[in-house]
CSV table of C-alpha atoms in Angstrom, one decimal:
chain,number,residue,atom,x,y,z
Y,1,MET,CA,0.2,0.5,-0.3
Y,2,PRO,CA,2.6,2.9,0.3
Y,3,ASP,CA,3.9,2.2,-2.1
Y,4,ASP,CA,1.5,3.0,-4.3
Y,5,ALA,CA,1.1,5.6,-2.7
Y,6,LEU,CA,4.4,6.1,-2.7
Y,7,ARG,CA,3.9,5.6,-7.0
Y,8,ARG,CA,0.7,8.2,-7.3
Y,9,ARG,CA,2.8,10.6,-5.1
Y,10,MET,CA,6.3,10.2,-8.5
Y,11,GLY,CA,3.5,10.5,-10.8
Y,12,LEU,CA,2.2,13.8,-10.0
Y,13,CYS,CA,5.5,15.6,-9.2
Y,14,ILE,CA,7.2,13.7,-13.3
Y,15,LEU,CA,3.3,15.7,-13.8
Y,16,THR,CA,3.6,18.6,-12.4
Y,17,ALA,CA,6.6,19.3,-13.4
Y,18,PHE,CA,6.0,18.4,-16.5
Y,19,PHE,CA,3.1,20.6,-16.8
Y,20,LEU,CA,5.5,23.5,-15.2
Y,21,VAL,CA,7.3,23.6,-17.6
Y,22,THR,CA,5.8,23.8,-21.0
Y,23,GLY,CA,1.9,25.5,-19.2
Y,24,HIS,CA,0.2,22.7,-20.8
Y,25,VAL,CA,-0.4,18.8,-21.2
Y,26,GLY,CA,-0.8,17.6,-25.2
Y,27,PRO,CA,0.7,18.5,-28.0
Y,28,ALA,CA,1.9,21.8,-29.7
Y,29,ARG,CA,-0.5,24.4,-30.3
Y,30,ALA,CA,-0.1,27.2,-30.9
Y,31,GLU,CA,0.8,30.3,-30.0
Y,32,HIS,CA,-2.4,32.6,-28.8
Y,33,PRO,CA,-2.4,36.0,-27.3
Y,34,VAL,CA,-3.1,35.0,-24.0
Y,35,ASP,CA,-0.6,31.9,-23.6
Y,36,ALA,CA,2.4,34.8,-24.8
Y,37,ALA,CA,1.6,37.2,-22.2
Y,38,LEU,CA,1.3,34.0,-19.6
Y,39,GLU,CA,4.5,33.4,-20.1
Y,40,ALA,CA,6.5,36.8,-20.2
Y,41,CYS,CA,4.3,37.6,-16.7
Y,42,ARG,CA,5.8,33.7,-15.3
Y,43,GLU,CA,9.0,35.1,-16.2
Y,44,LYS,CA,8.6,37.7,-14.3
Y,45,ALA,CA,6.7,35.9,-11.5
Y,46,LEU,CA,9.5,35.6,-7.9
Y,47,ASP,CA,6.7,33.9,-6.5
Y,48,THR,CA,4.2,31.2,-6.5
Y,49,VAL,CA,2.1,33.9,-4.9
Y,50,SER,CA,3.3,36.0,-8.2
Y,51,ILE,CA,2.9,32.7,-10.6
Y,52,SER,CA,-1.0,32.1,-9.1
Y,53,GLN,CA,-1.7,35.7,-9.7
Y,54,CYS,CA,-0.2,35.0,-13.4
Y,55,THR,CA,-1.9,32.2,-13.7
Y,56,ALA,CA,-6.1,33.0,-12.5
Y,57,LYS,CA,-5.5,36.5,-14.7
Y,58,ALA,CA,-4.8,34.4,-17.9
Y,59,LEU,CA,-7.4,32.1,-16.7
Y,60,THR,CA,-9.8,34.9,-17.0
Y,61,GLN,CA,-9.0,36.2,-20.1
Y,62,TRP,CA,-9.3,31.5,-21.4
Y,63,ASP,CA,-12.6,32.4,-19.5
Y,64,GLN,CA,-13.6,35.5,-21.7
Y,65,GLU,CA,-12.2,33.7,-24.8
Y,66,LEU,CA,-14.0,30.9,-24.1
Y,67,ASN,CA,-17.5,32.5,-23.8
Y,68,LEU,CA,-16.7,34.5,-26.7
Y,69,ALA,CA,-16.2,30.4,-28.8
Y,70,TYR,CA,-20.0,30.4,-27.2
Y,71,LYS,CA,-21.5,32.9,-28.3
Y,72,ALA,CA,-19.5,32.2,-31.6
Y,73,LEU,CA,-21.4,28.9,-32.2
Y,74,MET,CA,-24.9,29.2,-30.6
Y,75,ASP,CA,-25.1,32.3,-33.6
Y,76,ALA,CA,-24.5,29.3,-36.0
Y,77,LEU,CA,-26.5,26.9,-34.6
Y,78,PRO,CA,-29.9,25.5,-36.1
Y,79,PRO,CA,-32.4,25.9,-33.5
Y,80,GLU,CA,-32.7,22.3,-32.0
Y,81,ALA,CA,-28.8,22.0,-31.9
Y,82,ARG,CA,-28.3,25.1,-30.0
Y,83,THR,CA,-30.6,23.3,-27.2
Y,84,ALA,CA,-28.4,20.0,-27.0
Y,85,LEU,CA,-25.0,22.4,-27.4
Y,86,THR,CA,-26.2,24.2,-23.6
Y,87,ALA,CA,-26.8,21.0,-22.3
Y,88,ALA,CA,-24.1,20.2,-23.0
Y,89,GLN,CA,-21.9,23.0,-21.9
Y,90,ARG,CA,-23.7,22.6,-18.4
Y,91,GLU,CA,-22.7,19.1,-18.7
Y,92,TRP,CA,-18.9,21.1,-19.4
Y,93,ILE,CA,-19.4,23.3,-16.7
Y,94,ARG,CA,-20.4,20.1,-13.9
Y,95,PHE,CA,-17.2,17.9,-14.8
Y,96,ARG,CA,-15.3,21.1,-14.6
Y,97,ASP,CA,-16.0,22.4,-11.4
Y,98,ALA,CA,-16.1,18.8,-10.6
Y,99,ASP,CA,-13.0,18.2,-11.0
Y,100,ALA,CA,-11.2,21.5,-9.8
Y,101,ALA,CA,-12.8,20.5,-6.4
Y,102,PHE,CA,-10.8,16.9,-6.9
Y,103,ILE,CA,-7.3,18.6,-8.1
Y,104,ARG,CA,-7.8,20.6,-5.6
Y,105,ALA,CA,-8.8,19.0,-2.8
Y,106,ASP,CA,-5.6,16.3,-4.0
Y,107,LEU,CA,-3.0,19.3,-3.9
Y,108,ALA,CA,-4.2,20.4,-0.4
Y,109,ALA,CA,-2.5,17.1,0.6
Y,110,GLN,CA,0.5,17.2,-0.5
Y,111,ASP,CA,3.6,19.5,1.2
Y,112,GLY,CA,4.6,23.2,-0.5
Y,113,THR,CA,3.6,26.1,-2.0
Y,114,ILE,CA,3.9,25.0,-5.3
Y,115,TRP,CA,0.2,22.6,-5.6
Y,116,SER,CA,-1.4,26.1,-5.3
Y,117,PRO,CA,-0.2,27.2,-8.6
Y,118,THR,CA,-0.5,23.6,-9.7
Y,119,ALA,CA,-4.2,23.3,-9.3
Y,120,GLY,CA,-4.4,27.2,-10.7
Y,121,SER,CA,-2.6,26.1,-14.0
Y,122,TYR,CA,-5.0,22.8,-14.6
Y,123,ILE,CA,-8.1,24.6,-14.1
Y,124,LEU,CA,-6.2,26.7,-16.5
Y,125,ASP,CA,-5.3,23.9,-19.2
Y,126,LEU,CA,-9.7,22.9,-19.3
Y,127,THR,CA,-10.9,26.3,-19.6
Y,128,ARG,CA,-7.9,26.6,-22.9
Y,129,LYS,CA,-8.7,23.9,-24.2
Y,130,ARG,CA,-12.6,23.8,-24.1
Y,131,ALA,CA,-12.7,28.0,-25.7
Y,132,ILE,CA,-10.6,25.9,-28.6
Y,133,GLN,CA,-12.5,23.2,-29.0
Y,134,LEU,CA,-16.2,25.9,-28.8
Y,135,ARG,CA,-13.6,27.6,-31.5
Y,136,CYS,CA,-13.4,25.1,-34.1
Y,137,TYR,CA,-16.9,23.3,-33.8
Y,138,ALA,CA,-18.1,27.0,-34.8
Y,139,LYS,CA,-15.9,27.5,-37.8
Y,140,MET,CA,-16.8,23.5,-38.2
Y,141,THR,CA,-20.1,25.2,-38.9
Y,142,GLU,CA,-19.5,27.8,-41.1
Y,143,MET,CA,-16.9,25.6,-43.4
Y,144,GLU,CA,-15.1,29.0,-44.5
Y,145,GLY,CA,-12.7,31.8,-44.1
Y,146,PRO,CA,-8.8,31.0,-43.5
Y,147,ALA,CA,-7.7,28.1,-41.0
Y,148,ASP,CA,-7.7,28.8,-36.9
Y,149,PRO,CA,-4.2,27.8,-36.0
Y,150,LEU,CA,-5.5,25.9,-33.0
Y,151,CYS,CA,-8.2,23.6,-34.8
Y,152,PRO,CA,-6.6,20.5,-35.6
């Protein structure tokens, strides 16, 4: 049993280090102005409080991007699809909130000050991914215009 707990913590530490170094999990993505500003802010940050403030600001900005993408997609959809998107978005918000609560609870038990910015970065990444996902759905619905570098 202690070996499992140790392995879990080591895995979490490795994942956290990767996440903090790269700023995201997964394949490389196109640079977005919010991400560029976040990285510039993190480079100037002197402590975990400053890193958390950088992350909180970027989260607010990505949440605004998410809301813009949601509105653009809603405007492009027929009424029956709007109802489905509304339901999906409500479920996503429930998932995000539950996942954030889990991450915060799990990391709160860890020693050290790095865990708070780690949890914030995870929630930021969830929001970023959903904003990009909705943006790409809207692009698919339009089927015209230039390609979006954030979309697969």
